[in-house]
Every structure is written in structure tokens, then in C-alpha cells.
XYZ file of C-alpha atoms in Angstrom:
723
model
C -64.150 -30.719 11.278
C -60.628 -28.292 12.601
C -58.241 -30.761 14.220
C -57.753 -28.021 17.261
C -61.530 -28.580 18.385
C -61.464 -32.412 18.765
C -57.783 -31.544 21.011
C -60.363 -29.260 23.022
C -62.783 -31.481 23.384
C -59.665 -34.803 24.979
C -58.005 -31.218 27.108
C -61.970 -30.125 28.362
C -63.128 -34.149 29.051
C -61.093 -36.995 28.873
C -62.321 -38.224 26.276
C -61.964 -38.589 22.751
C -64.610 -37.980 20.169
C -66.129 -40.734 19.249
C -63.970 -41.526 16.376
C -64.394 -41.850 13.157
C -63.137 -44.400 9.501
C -64.313 -47.595 7.719
C -65.003 -51.070 10.229
C -61.701 -52.793 9.631
C -59.566 -55.034 12.819
C -57.855 -53.048 14.298
C -57.143 -54.851 17.469
C -54.056 -54.339 16.769
C -53.264 -51.464 15.870
C -55.363 -50.179 19.103
C -53.428 -52.363 21.677
C -50.448 -50.666 19.918
C -51.992 -47.279 20.038
C -52.212 -48.357 24.004
C -49.680 -48.674 24.878
C -47.689 -45.662 23.506
C -50.427 -43.691 25.352
C -49.845 -45.662 28.447
C -46.451 -44.589 28.359
C -47.473 -41.111 28.795
C -49.278 -41.761 31.889
C -52.235 -42.057 30.002
C -55.200 -45.404 29.230
C -57.059 -46.188 26.774
C -60.803 -47.199 28.136
C -61.902 -50.988 27.608
C -65.551 -50.016 25.643
C -62.725 -46.816 23.784
C -60.401 -49.423 22.425
C -63.379 -52.328 22.298
C -64.914 -49.306 19.856
C -61.444 -49.203 17.825
C -60.799 -52.203 17.795
C -63.303 -52.248 15.128
C -62.453 -50.292 13.116
C -59.747 -50.113 9.887
C -55.951 -50.078 11.320
C -55.843 -46.904 9.276
C -58.355 -45.655 11.154
C -56.561 -45.937 14.341
C -53.867 -45.074 13.048
C -54.647 -41.332 12.579
C -56.437 -41.636 15.572
C -53.643 -42.750 17.563
C -51.563 -39.527 16.168
C -53.528 -37.077 16.926
C -54.643 -37.526 20.062
C -50.814 -39.148 21.230
C -49.694 -34.688 20.456
C -52.466 -33.833 22.641
C -51.930 -36.185 25.244
C -48.302 -35.470 25.756
C -48.765 -31.100 25.673
C -51.022 -31.518 28.209
C -48.261 -33.726 30.673
C -45.102 -31.630 28.540
C -44.143 -34.147 26.961
C -44.173 -32.037 24.000
C -41.056 -30.163 24.368
C -37.491 -32.135 25.835
C -36.541 -32.327 29.339
C -32.413 -32.035 29.189
C -30.909 -31.548 32.541
C -28.065 -29.612 32.978
C -25.543 -31.944 35.699
C -26.473 -35.772 32.446
C -26.673 -37.887 35.492
C -29.129 -35.949 37.662
C -30.236 -36.785 40.227
C -27.211 -37.862 40.755
C -23.362 -36.590 40.875
C -24.934 -33.035 41.316
C -21.260 -31.410 43.223
C -20.780 -29.529 45.548
C -21.576 -25.651 44.689
C -18.570 -23.605 45.313
C -16.798 -26.985 43.945
C -18.722 -26.401 40.829
C -18.274 -23.048 40.186
C -15.050 -23.489 40.417
C -14.342 -25.999 37.765
C -15.757 -23.607 36.019
C -13.313 -20.381 37.274
C -11.231 -23.698 36.273
C -11.901 -24.363 32.465
C -12.637 -19.929 32.358
C -8.725 -19.651 32.541
C -7.619 -21.853 30.494
C -9.421 -20.745 27.887
C -7.588 -17.456 25.582
C -10.790 -15.975 24.685
C -12.932 -15.959 28.417
C -9.103 -16.085 30.251
C -8.098 -11.577 30.772
C -11.993 -10.350 31.571
C -12.188 -13.461 34.385
C -8.868 -12.566 35.805
C -9.448 -8.695 35.491
C -12.697 -10.033 37.517
C -10.636 -11.336 39.715
C -8.115 -8.236 40.364
C -11.569 -6.368 41.028
C -12.606 -9.745 43.125
C -16.159 -10.133 41.479
C -16.342 -13.215 39.149
C -19.943 -12.902 37.057
C -20.855 -16.854 36.647
C -22.068 -15.453 33.380
C -18.863 -14.718 32.143
C -17.383 -18.333 32.260
C -18.202 -20.452 28.798
C -18.597 -23.870 30.631
C -21.694 -21.658 32.748
C -25.560 -21.634 31.600
C -25.120 -23.673 28.885
C -26.091 -27.053 28.403
C -22.696 -29.854 28.387
C -24.214 -32.819 26.394
C -26.563 -33.088 23.305
C -29.826 -34.049 25.146
C -29.622 -37.248 23.232
C -26.315 -37.721 25.694
C -28.304 -36.943 28.078
C -30.333 -39.892 27.082
C -27.935 -42.329 26.914
C -26.861 -41.686 30.454
C -29.621 -42.301 31.798
C -31.392 -46.061 32.559
C -34.706 -46.771 32.267
C -37.314 -45.687 33.903
C -38.607 -48.923 36.213
C -41.895 -49.383 36.444
C -44.346 -48.768 39.500
C -48.487 -49.296 41.346
C -47.696 -45.654 41.307
C -46.845 -44.630 38.655
C -49.866 -42.492 36.643
C -52.246 -43.324 34.261
C -55.301 -41.370 32.921
C -57.708 -42.539 31.882
C -59.973 -41.030 27.763
C -62.524 -42.333 27.402
C -65.163 -42.803 24.346
C -67.151 -39.916 24.103
C -70.263 -39.262 21.472
C -70.044 -37.813 18.164
C -68.146 -34.951 17.786
C -70.766 -32.334 17.033
C -72.501 -33.247 20.130
C -69.648 -32.544 22.376
C -68.590 -29.367 20.902
C -72.303 -28.705 21.416
C -71.557 -30.048 25.720
C -68.446 -27.911 25.580
C -69.853 -24.985 24.361
C -72.945 -25.115 26.779
C -70.859 -25.620 29.651
C -68.347 -23.557 29.401
C -70.450 -20.064 27.908
C -73.379 -21.300 30.342
C -71.176 -21.570 33.798
C -72.159 -19.949 36.553
C -67.952 -19.312 37.258
C -66.128 -16.688 35.795
C -63.693 -18.697 33.174
C -59.852 -18.234 33.185
C -57.839 -16.418 30.337
C -56.926 -19.889 28.762
C -61.123 -21.778 29.175
C -62.555 -18.381 27.266
C -59.566 -18.703 24.137
C -61.268 -22.262 24.365
C -64.539 -20.071 24.468
C -63.666 -18.248 21.444
C -63.318 -20.964 19.288
C -65.946 -23.321 20.671
C -68.467 -19.804 20.153
C -67.333 -19.326 16.342
C -68.359 -23.264 15.592
C -71.569 -23.056 17.495
C -73.543 -19.906 17.705
C -75.749 -19.887 16.000
C -76.286 -23.755 17.234
C -77.758 -25.488 21.144
C -77.179 -22.137 23.775
C -77.478 -22.442 27.235
C -80.752 -21.620 28.870
C -78.486 -18.259 31.049
C -74.490 -16.718 30.269
C -74.395 -15.779 34.000
C -71.412 -14.241 33.513
C -70.450 -11.331 31.698
C -67.663 -12.011 30.237
C -68.604 -15.450 29.012
C -71.575 -13.302 27.702
C -69.498 -10.638 25.924
C -67.090 -13.906 24.341
C -70.609 -15.806 22.857
C -71.401 -11.883 21.871
C -69.582 -11.512 19.488
C -69.973 -14.836 17.564
C -72.830 -13.946 17.644
C -72.651 -10.688 15.917
C -70.471 -12.043 13.669
C -72.538 -14.553 12.450
C -75.357 -11.831 11.821
C -77.316 -12.518 15.351
C -78.652 -10.331 17.324
C -76.462 -9.869 20.739
C -77.954 -10.347 24.338
C -77.361 -7.825 26.377
C -79.045 -6.486 28.845
C -76.965 -3.273 30.266
C -74.762 -0.365 29.010
C -71.422 -2.481 29.814
C -72.423 -5.605 28.305
C -72.329 -3.591 25.334
C -68.605 -2.050 26.037
C -67.101 -6.088 26.767
C -68.526 -6.942 23.313
C -66.424 -4.142 21.646
C -63.567 -4.795 23.634
C -64.377 -8.456 22.239
C -64.263 -7.168 19.181
C -61.684 -4.881 19.098
C -59.492 -8.295 20.061
C -58.535 -6.838 23.583
C -60.247 -7.559 27.705
C -63.746 -7.682 27.869
C -63.134 -8.524 32.159
C -62.424 -4.409 31.543
C -59.457 -4.256 33.352
C -56.728 -3.342 30.401
C -57.126 -1.005 28.004
C -58.908 -1.833 24.793
C -57.989 -0.307 22.288
C -60.445 0.217 20.391
C -60.641 0.472 15.848
C -62.203 1.543 12.875
C -65.558 -0.655 12.863
C -67.718 -1.399 9.989
C -70.755 0.160 9.026
C -73.234 -3.448 10.006
C -71.841 -3.539 12.816
C -71.001 0.548 14.455
C -75.359 0.239 14.928
C -75.198 -3.060 16.101
C -73.523 -1.493 18.847
C -75.470 1.625 19.714
C -78.987 -0.250 19.024
C -78.359 -2.665 21.787
C -76.914 0.520 24.145
C -80.598 2.710 22.775
C -82.740 -0.860 23.103
C -80.573 -1.474 27.050
C -81.196 2.929 28.223
C -84.811 2.782 26.432
C -85.565 -0.154 28.527
C -83.737 1.217 31.943
C -83.026 5.119 32.736
C -81.704 4.421 34.966
C -78.219 1.881 33.752
C -76.777 4.695 32.463
C -75.301 5.143 35.732
C -73.112 2.127 35.220
C -71.525 4.351 32.565
C -69.513 5.778 35.105
C -67.003 2.342 36.141
C -66.315 2.683 32.480
C -65.904 6.291 31.739
C -62.957 6.651 29.682
C -63.218 3.728 27.562
C -66.916 4.311 26.630
C -65.700 7.880 26.021
C -62.637 5.913 23.360
C -66.042 4.023 22.078
C -67.993 6.701 21.475
C -64.613 8.442 19.337
C -64.900 5.126 17.384
C -69.100 4.701 17.284
C -70.319 7.809 15.828
C -73.120 8.254 17.660
C -74.267 11.350 16.851
C -74.827 9.596 12.793
C -77.068 7.788 13.729
C -80.286 10.612 15.456
C -82.518 7.523 16.185
C -81.211 5.888 18.357
C -80.957 9.061 20.841
C -80.682 6.521 23.944
C -77.547 5.766 23.170
C -75.728 9.197 22.960
C -77.517 10.151 26.108
C -74.496 7.166 26.490
C -71.364 8.248 26.109
C -72.611 11.860 26.957
C -72.827 10.631 30.795
C -69.556 9.308 29.475
C -68.065 13.200 28.877
C -69.746 14.357 31.453
C -72.787 16.380 30.085
C -75.286 14.123 31.350
C -75.475 13.435 34.638
C -76.199 10.158 36.577
C -75.159 9.605 40.145
C -74.212 6.577 40.109
C -75.879 3.467 42.466
C -72.474 3.131 45.030
C -72.056 6.692 45.420
C -75.962 6.960 46.358
C -75.558 4.349 49.001
C -72.242 5.733 49.408
C -72.996 9.214 50.633
C -75.794 7.967 53.044
C -72.976 5.483 54.645
C -71.216 8.384 55.065
C -74.034 10.371 56.412
C -74.346 7.307 59.299
C -77.757 5.932 56.999
C -77.333 2.282 57.626
C -80.507 1.936 57.698
C -81.487 3.871 54.873
C -78.295 2.730 52.527
C -79.694 -1.431 53.785
C -82.795 -0.589 51.728
C -81.148 0.605 48.801
C -79.554 -1.768 48.101
C -82.657 -4.026 48.954
C -82.266 -3.555 44.706
C -78.486 -5.159 44.136
C -79.302 -8.139 46.224
C -75.002 -8.640 44.876
C -74.428 -5.045 46.220
C -76.063 -5.721 49.352
C -73.909 -9.361 49.801
C -70.935 -7.538 49.001
C -71.193 -5.631 51.307
C -72.178 -6.964 53.841
C -68.971 -6.956 56.260
C -68.742 -3.102 56.092
C -72.420 -2.683 56.731
C -72.718 -4.800 60.065
C -69.198 -3.624 61.153
C -70.167 -0.068 60.398
C -73.685 -0.338 61.921
C -74.425 1.997 65.440
C -75.561 -1.087 67.224
C -78.347 -4.668 67.380
C -81.166 -3.214 65.090
C -79.564 -2.289 62.962
C -77.119 -5.609 62.386
C -80.339 -6.761 62.570
C -81.892 -5.035 59.857
C -79.064 -5.996 58.062
C -79.048 -9.462 58.361
C -82.965 -9.802 57.304
C -81.860 -7.312 54.479
C -79.877 -10.001 53.608
C -81.606 -13.138 54.482
C -84.852 -11.378 51.929
C -82.895 -10.616 49.269
C -80.164 -14.443 49.561
C -82.652 -16.013 46.354
C -81.402 -13.755 44.311
C -78.286 -13.873 44.443
C -76.221 -15.100 42.355
C -74.691 -18.662 44.389
C -71.348 -18.031 43.358
C -71.128 -14.867 45.219
C -73.373 -16.683 48.307
C -70.841 -19.096 48.686
C -68.046 -16.060 48.110
C -69.362 -14.504 51.472
C -70.019 -17.845 53.879
C -66.416 -18.149 52.519
C -65.633 -14.768 54.077
C -67.440 -15.222 57.207
C -65.616 -18.410 58.102
C -62.590 -16.872 57.922
C -63.457 -13.694 59.716
C -63.901 -16.350 62.864
C -60.683 -17.266 62.235
C -58.536 -14.203 61.688
C -59.083 -11.715 64.224
C -55.285 -10.543 64.499
C -54.614 -12.560 61.596
C -52.716 -11.254 58.580
C -54.925 -11.000 55.398
C -54.020 -11.714 52.210
C -55.410 -10.126 48.501
C -54.987 -11.538 45.525
C -55.873 -9.182 41.931
C -57.251 -10.951 39.017
C -53.251 -10.938 38.075
C -52.577 -13.461 40.622
C -50.454 -11.065 42.109
C -51.134 -11.150 45.720
C -49.522 -9.974 48.876
C -49.619 -9.626 52.704
C -50.446 -7.393 55.544
C -52.390 -7.113 58.823
C -56.602 -7.041 59.485
C -56.769 -3.957 60.574
C -60.882 -4.503 60.975
C -62.564 -5.403 64.443
C -64.581 -8.721 64.415
C -68.159 -8.948 63.566
C -70.790 -10.274 66.001
C -70.207 -13.518 65.989
C -74.303 -14.079 67.157
C -75.020 -12.436 63.546
C -72.293 -12.989 61.390
C -72.974 -17.570 62.208
C -77.139 -16.849 61.927
C -75.715 -15.472 58.616
C -73.964 -18.812 57.831
C -76.701 -21.671 58.697
C -78.998 -19.040 56.112
C -76.670 -18.812 53.367
C -76.122 -22.489 53.819
C -79.580 -22.866 53.777
C -79.389 -20.722 50.784
C -77.595 -22.942 49.255
C -78.396 -25.828 50.089
C -82.376 -25.468 48.663
C -80.897 -24.433 44.839
C -79.012 -27.816 45.198
C -80.390 -30.182 43.355
C -80.996 -33.572 43.958
C -78.275 -35.877 43.545
C -79.932 -39.334 44.358
C -76.993 -41.631 45.396
C -73.626 -39.748 46.089
C -70.117 -41.985 45.356
C -67.584 -39.417 45.849
C -63.807 -40.095 45.918
C -62.482 -38.677 49.194
C -58.960 -37.319 47.216
C -62.009 -34.755 45.874
C -63.083 -33.649 49.675
C -59.796 -31.090 50.608
C -60.736 -29.743 47.343
C -61.864 -25.191 47.465
C -64.739 -24.665 45.244
C -63.497 -22.973 41.935
C -65.622 -19.233 42.601
C -63.737 -18.294 40.005
C -60.750 -19.144 37.566
C -58.546 -16.587 38.014
C -57.822 -19.004 41.927
C -56.174 -21.271 39.044
C -54.633 -21.785 36.229
C -54.382 -24.355 32.795
C -52.173 -27.301 33.225
C -53.092 -31.119 33.531
C -54.527 -32.148 37.238
C -54.295 -28.357 38.464
C -56.964 -27.453 41.065
C -57.633 -23.968 42.491
C -56.468 -22.101 44.507
C -56.750 -23.470 48.539
C -57.392 -26.521 47.508
C -55.064 -29.450 49.735
C -54.465 -33.407 48.472
C -52.632 -35.696 49.695
C -48.578 -36.259 48.109
C -48.160 -40.194 47.983
C -44.863 -40.630 46.718
C -41.106 -41.093 48.105
C -39.428 -38.521 45.795
C -40.603 -35.432 44.722
C -39.362 -33.579 41.705
C -40.021 -30.308 40.385
C -39.427 -29.277 36.985
C -39.459 -25.676 34.902
C -39.654 -25.390 31.094
C -39.216 -21.855 29.431
C -38.787 -20.889 26.160
C -36.751 -17.505 25.163
C -39.256 -14.885 21.926
C -36.511 -12.601 21.122
C -33.894 -11.346 24.099
C -31.786 -14.063 26.637
C -33.996 -15.378 29.009
C -32.993 -16.434 32.358
C -35.368 -18.257 34.736
C -34.145 -19.758 37.434
C -36.078 -22.876 39.453
C -35.833 -23.114 43.174
C -37.005 -24.243 46.447
C -37.103 -22.808 49.712
C -37.763 -24.866 53.441
C -39.736 -23.120 55.871
C -39.120 -24.670 59.232
C -42.992 -24.309 61.577
C -42.674 -20.915 62.719
C -42.141 -20.451 59.039
C -38.537 -19.366 59.304
C -35.620 -20.004 56.939
C -34.514 -23.783 57.172
C -32.641 -23.953 53.559
C -33.230 -23.830 49.699
C -32.483 -25.093 46.288
C -31.292 -23.021 43.908
C -28.468 -22.415 41.797
C -26.231 -20.926 44.810
C -26.943 -23.674 46.397
C -27.126 -26.575 44.017
C -27.762 -30.243 46.713
C -28.905 -29.537 50.674
C -30.658 -32.897 52.895
C -32.369 -34.519 51.166
C -32.531 -32.139 48.059
C -30.987 -31.379 44.458
C -31.117 -29.150 41.726
C -30.118 -30.197 38.051
C -27.921 -26.730 37.020
C -28.530 -23.484 35.647
C -29.949 -22.698 32.391
C -29.119 -19.439 31.342
C -30.540 -18.676 28.083
C -33.871 -20.404 25.901
C -33.318 -20.158 22.232
C -34.591 -23.840 22.139
C -35.935 -24.529 25.500
C -34.920 -25.072 28.767
C -35.380 -27.699 32.159
C -34.126 -27.196 35.032
C -35.215 -29.204 38.146
C -35.046 -30.204 41.889
C -34.514 -34.192 43.271
C -35.886 -34.345 46.840
C -36.351 -37.061 49.089
C -39.511 -36.448 51.502
C -38.056 -39.307 54.157
C -34.845 -36.169 54.671
C -36.193 -33.077 53.676
C -34.975 -30.288 56.202
C -38.616 -28.829 57.887
C -42.198 -28.375 57.727
C -42.241 -26.185 54.634
C -41.723 -26.983 50.704
C -42.192 -24.109 49.097
C -41.175 -24.663 45.328
C -40.726 -21.308 43.395
C -40.063 -19.396 39.727
C -37.465 -16.336 39.642
C -37.091 -14.739 36.691
C -33.318 -14.081 37.299
C -33.096 -11.823 33.596
C -35.043 -11.290 30.048
C -38.587 -11.944 29.368
C -41.533 -12.278 31.715
C -43.604 -15.552 32.418
C -47.005 -13.811 29.858
C -43.597 -12.433 27.141
C -41.619 -16.297 26.988
C -43.074 -18.793 23.737
C -43.180 -20.657 26.328
C -43.452 -21.665 30.000
C -44.899 -23.754 32.072
C -43.951 -25.721 36.231
C -44.724 -29.404 37.394
C -44.323 -31.947 40.138
C -43.602 -35.664 39.334
C -43.793 -38.561 42.222
C -41.502 -41.556 41.877
C -40.792 -44.376 44.341
C -37.355 -44.613 46.057
C -35.912 -47.551 43.833
C -37.399 -45.556 40.509
C -34.714 -44.345 38.152
C -35.422 -42.451 34.758
C -34.618 -39.375 32.345
C -35.428 -36.254 34.447
C -38.853 -35.574 33.092
C -40.862 -38.781 32.993
C -44.171 -37.996 31.574
C -45.557 -40.922 33.285
C -44.576 -39.956 36.536
C -47.053 -36.454 36.283
C -48.803 -35.096 38.686
C -49.589 -31.866 37.600
C -48.358 -29.056 34.582
C -49.447 -25.659 35.149
C -48.858 -22.407 32.701
C -47.449 -19.916 33.894
C -48.414 -16.850 32.056
C -49.104 -13.915 35.218
C -47.465 -10.199 35.398
C -45.021 -10.667 38.531
C -41.873 -12.280 38.518
C -41.782 -14.256 41.116
C -43.760 -17.888 40.308
C -45.097 -19.495 43.694
C -47.639 -22.834 42.130
C -48.081 -24.619 45.672
C -46.191 -24.670 49.070
C -45.212 -28.790 50.481
C -46.367 -29.622 53.943
C -45.443 -31.926 56.059
C -48.333 -34.069 57.949
C -47.691 -36.566 61.447
C -47.091 -39.836 60.593
C -44.702 -37.955 57.530
C -47.179 -37.810 55.306
C -47.093 -34.847 53.003
C -49.765 -32.280 51.416
C -50.004 -29.400 48.908
C -51.824 -27.014 49.339
C -52.133 -25.304 45.188
C -51.107 -21.369 45.344
C -51.548 -20.246 41.671
C -49.937 -16.945 42.688
C -47.379 -14.459 41.564
C -44.937 -11.846 43.637
C -43.906 -8.917 41.500
C -40.217 -9.121 43.055
C -37.655 -6.969 41.577
C -36.986 -6.549 37.518
C -33.682 -8.264 37.244
C -31.511 -10.654 39.419
C -34.318 -12.604 41.530
C -33.583 -15.449 43.500
C -35.067 -16.737 46.412
C -32.659 -15.943 49.216
C -32.944 -12.665 48.243
C -36.958 -12.577 49.157
C -36.653 -15.011 52.804
C -39.756 -12.790 53.409
C -42.276 -12.337 51.756
C -42.736 -15.474 50.998
C -42.724 -16.714 53.925
C -44.891 -13.907 55.429
C -47.014 -14.913 51.982
C -46.676 -19.268 52.396
C -48.500 -18.133 56.082
C -51.450 -16.034 55.982
C -52.591 -18.053 52.905
C -51.555 -21.699 55.212
C -54.348 -19.668 57.927
C -57.100 -19.413 55.804
C -59.883 -22.047 55.298
C -61.641 -21.774 52.049
C -64.765 -23.565 51.283
C -64.157 -26.812 50.065
C -65.893 -30.098 47.885
C -66.706 -31.253 51.045
C -68.992 -28.663 52.321
C -70.730 -29.130 49.916
C -71.488 -32.342 49.999
C -72.493 -31.843 53.254
C -74.794 -29.490 52.545
C -76.222 -31.438 49.666
C -76.675 -34.959 52.368
C -77.405 -33.038 55.092
C -76.442 -33.880 58.799
C -77.667 -37.660 57.967
C -75.307 -38.377 55.773
C -76.711 -40.264 53.266
C -72.467 -41.130 50.933
C -70.470 -43.087 49.839
C -67.000 -42.982 49.268
C -66.037 -44.234 46.782
C -62.729 -47.083 47.144
C -61.278 -46.420 44.055
C -61.594 -50.241 42.625
C -65.837 -50.796 42.885
C -68.993 -49.360 40.606
C -72.534 -49.316 41.642
C -74.999 -50.927 38.884
C -77.304 -47.772 39.197
C -76.745 -44.229 37.884
C -75.352 -42.839 40.895
C -73.481 -38.744 41.335
C -70.596 -39.319 41.291
C -67.757 -35.786 42.407
C -63.870 -36.478 41.938
C -61.147 -36.154 40.531
C -61.151 -38.786 37.168
C -64.174 -40.533 36.119
C -63.877 -43.631 36.613
C -64.921 -46.784 34.413
C -68.025 -48.804 34.137
C -70.148 -45.975 35.624
C -73.704 -46.380 34.779
C -74.422 -43.647 31.609
C -77.384 -41.720 33.320
C -74.420 -41.201 36.451
C -74.185 -37.556 36.947
C -70.396 -37.477 35.987
C -69.088 -34.609 38.279
C -64.463 -34.535 37.718
C -61.654 -31.651 37.966
C -62.854 -31.105 34.318
C -66.073 -29.491 35.051
C -66.281 -29.116 38.973
C -67.475 -26.110 38.290
C -71.221 -27.755 37.587
C -71.120 -27.550 41.577
C -71.245 -24.271 41.906
C -75.605 -23.705 41.978
C -77.022 -20.374 39.190
């Protein structure tokens, strides 16, 4: 069994497939494995420890080596994290004193002196020209020797690894969960699905694959395995062609189609022919992607297949040789004519489109009679709309109630964000409330019976994952809009990057904002220390990888909001570097240790956006001195080079304000629908678990749950979204 398949199981489920091996006396090796795991913030469940203890020592060692590599990578411990200042966070110098010291050293360097003097003559000094600036002045080993050992704390993170079933069963379950997801997956999860589909394409399949991108990935594997693809629209076939070409199955980025083998060309054309023959109206879908269809036609050569005439019609529409008025164009024509009732009547045949147009229809309606018709149509077709869309509209309605006069925030598929004033007129409260009640009733109808419901209170403020693109790959990562409690005394951010070809400089920074979102200060390479905070120093290139850190004493922080960010100063972007990730650690006040300690890591998030400024999350001071985090997963376009925290204060402040004032639907809302007004939910105390089966919803799976329990954690939180 390929090793990477086992790592998929561990990363997604925190389960280790039941280890294989001959029976033996592996108890000592298993305990050593457990101790090694605890060094990176993980441990074996009692059941898994017992299973390993009954195997041979060699089998335990093999499992330990594989698993340790996986979990270290999950939290970012697979690389070396050096700090520019060797004993960070102690003895961080004053910024100007540090620059002066670098300048003095440069003047004493024969090779650098002339250039520095020339710069001084012009009244400027380029920090990057100073030999002592931007490059580690010590080795990783020297940094380790200068640091104290980490003092163990009860607050250190412990993530339990549980015993899974056999490998084939675990792979089949994970494949079914990803392929059958009711919400779109992010790019990394789609890549994982592709790996799993290649292994499971001819095995048991999920009852349905509602997300079209997922279907395209599965169809590629099915076609390569000799099975028929699952398609019911012409766009399904286009997505499949993009998958075969290694392109973007979301159709947001152009795909360069390559020459395809004749059997594959025939399979794609046959699929198109079958779809159009069954429903010629689906030719109208071609308009949304005319150019990709034209390019695909050049590769498929439909004229060579006269027995598939309906497939040829697809490309005739794309070239403008055959008319097929699109559905959206027909709706738009009616709305332009002021015929809201006509538009609603037409949209009844496309329930998802009707739901996405509800706000526009209510604003366009000329009176209560037309608004009543809109609401009535929505209620009628609601059972035919996907749960994700119903919940998205419900979230929209909740925020429409609160958005009057507030800015709107937009986020595109690349996680690029921008803010604009809200010029829309408000929705009538009565119509908005009627819809909200109806949508809640529809979701409640679809939710399965939970039996006894056990909920970890920490999960209640996690945003419902209505789209995988509203989060990022990594460890301990929550969906955009989620709120989590920060329970440590010291907060430490870290960023790691490794350039691919060009010298690349990422700058970790933190913007401090007051109650009114005005600037209270910042931490960066231009401001190495401020009240309660220290920066580890600027590293300006990363051929072997580089790290930067910011350490904050939360009690001393000046301001109400802390906004960590990663600015690309020069070189490759987040999607061009070999690797880049951001994370944060929490420590008690007396803990020492290295700049990076894996068992204090609470979150590690991959940086893979197209902007030049990354905003992973924002920290907010609550009443009583408590802190919370709200998850952003956003990027700003930024400049082509020389992005700095002090120069993007205005857009960051505006974006943070808009996001903080928006309320996503959370697990709390869904739990309320599950239990109804009478309640009926048990909040987990973190210790005891019931004897019988339960439906458990939480951040991590507790030990000791009944084997017949239904368990929902971060890894499968999408399962809460009804189909």
C-alpha cells in the first residue's frame, strides 16, 4: 500500500489505519512511540496503544517512523525554524540601534564600505546592501544551544491519534466522504480526492456526488479505469476534459487542452451527445463557457463522428452558428422589462437560480403582491435546493438585517478580498423574516435524527463550512468567520517560506488597532519591539527555507485588535515558492523553549493565495481581558514589491472591520435547529463521556465514545451540511 495513502488517512481523520504486522512484544516500543509523539503535541489513544503493544517491535517501529513524519509535517515541524536574533524573544534590540550596528559593521567591511559611503553621501542607506542584515548570523544548531528547554505546561496542545479500521476500509470511507461532500472542496482536498479516486474508482461509490468539481475528479479516474463517466450536463463534460488536461475543474482559470487519445475523444463526445439528446435545452449552458468549448472542439474533432450529431451541436452553439438562448438571458430580459412575476415563473424551473436571485427579485418587485409571489415561490421550491445554497441564503438574510449603512466585503475564488459601500436598499423586514423562518424549517426537516446530542462548547462558534474555498489547508484551521477562544498568556506567530528559484523575502508583521480600528502601532522589521511585543528579525532570502516570528504578551498588548499578516517584499508569490505556511503558538507566561515548539502550535495554515499580502486571522480583546480569534483566510492584492505593514494600514483596517461586523451561520445555529426550542443537547465537559451511542460534534474526538456513535469533528465538519 503506497505510503502517501496512509498519510491521507492520518491527516484527514487523525486515525492510524489498523497497523499490520506479526504478533509480538511491542509494548516498550509503543510507549517510546507515544513519548516521541508527545514531543510534537500528539499522543496515541489507549486503544491504539494497546493494538501496537501486541505487535512485534519491528512493526511498531515501522508505524512510528511513518506516522511521526506525517504529524510533524501537519504542524510544520518537518523543517528547521531558525530565528535571526539568536535568543529571541529575549534581547531583541531597538530597531534604530540594530540598523546602526549593521551600518557600523558594513563600514568595517572593505568590500561593502565604498557602496555604503556612496549611499550615505546621497542621504540614504539600503539595508539589503549591509552584509550583516537579512541573513542568519548563526546556524540552527547554535540557536538551539542558546535556548532553554521548553517547560511543560498543562496548556500544551495534545492531539489524540485513534485506531482506525483496515487500510482499504479507511480509504473507501475517506473517498466517499470527499467525493460525496455537499460543499466544494479546497484545492488541496481536491488533489487528495484525485489520489483517492485513482485507488477507489471501481469500488463502492457514494450515493451521490452533488458538487460538480468533485464529480469531474471522480470522472477522470473512472474514465481512466474504463468505466463510464457520471455526467448530466454539457458542463460536466467540459469539467472532465479540464481534469484530463490537468487544468482547473472549477472553470475559473483557462485550461490548455492537449491532444487526447481517440478512445477518450470518443468517450467525451458520446457523453455530450447523450446529454443533449436527452434534453436539447441544455445546449443553453454552453454560453457560460463558450471559449473553453471552442478550444475543446478543436481537440475533439466532432466532424469525425457523424453518428454523434448532438455533440456537434454543442460546438456549433459555442461558435455562434446555432442559437440557444441561455436561461440567464431569458431571466434578464424579463427583469429588464419589469416583469418580476414572469421571471419568478421561469425561475421556478431552476430552484437554485431562484434562490440566488431572491435578493434582486425582492428589491425589483414593485409592490407587496409581487414580493409575496417571490416568497411563495421560494418556499415552494426550497425542498429542491441544495442544503448549502439554502444555508447560504439564510446567512445572507441574517446579515441583510444588520448591513444597513455598513460596508460590504467581497471575496473571490482566490480568497482576494475588497470592501465597498453598500448601495442596496434594505429588504422589507416582514418578507426577510418570513423567508428566514421558512428556510430554517426546511433545513430542520432535512437534518437527521441525532438521538442523544453531545457538543463541545468550543465548536459552537465555528462557521458552517459552506464552501471549502472559505478555509485553507493545514492543521487546526477553522472556516472563515469562525471565532475561537485564545487561552494562553503569550501568543506567537510564525511564518516559514522556501523559495524555488528567485531570492524571496516574506515579512511577518502585526498591525495593532484600537476600538475604532485606528492604528495603535505595529510589529515588523521596521519596528522590532513595541509594548508587549517582539519581532525575531528580518530574513531577506530563503534558499534553504527561512522563518520569522512575532511574540506577544497578551496582557501588555496595546490596542483591541491584533492583525498578523505576511507581506511579500520581493521575489516569488505564495503560489510560486516551494513551500510557505503561517501559524500561531500559545504559551504560558513562564514557558521558555525554542522560537518554534511543535506542541505549542495551535494552528498551521498553508499560504497559497494570489495576492501579495496574506491575512490569516485577527485577534480581538474581549471583556475581562480575554482574547478570541476570528478566522479570515484572505489576501490583498498589494504591490508588486516592497509591501509593508505601515503602508497597507487603511485597506487592512477597512477589511477587518467589515469582516468582524459580518456574522456567518455557525454550528450553534445548526445545533439549535437539531434540538428545537425545547433544547435537548448535552455540552461536553471535556472529561466524561456517555456510555451509550451519541452524536458528538466537537473540534477533536474524545476517547471512550461508544463505537456506534456518530462523530463530527473539524475533519468532517462538512458532513453537517444537509444535501
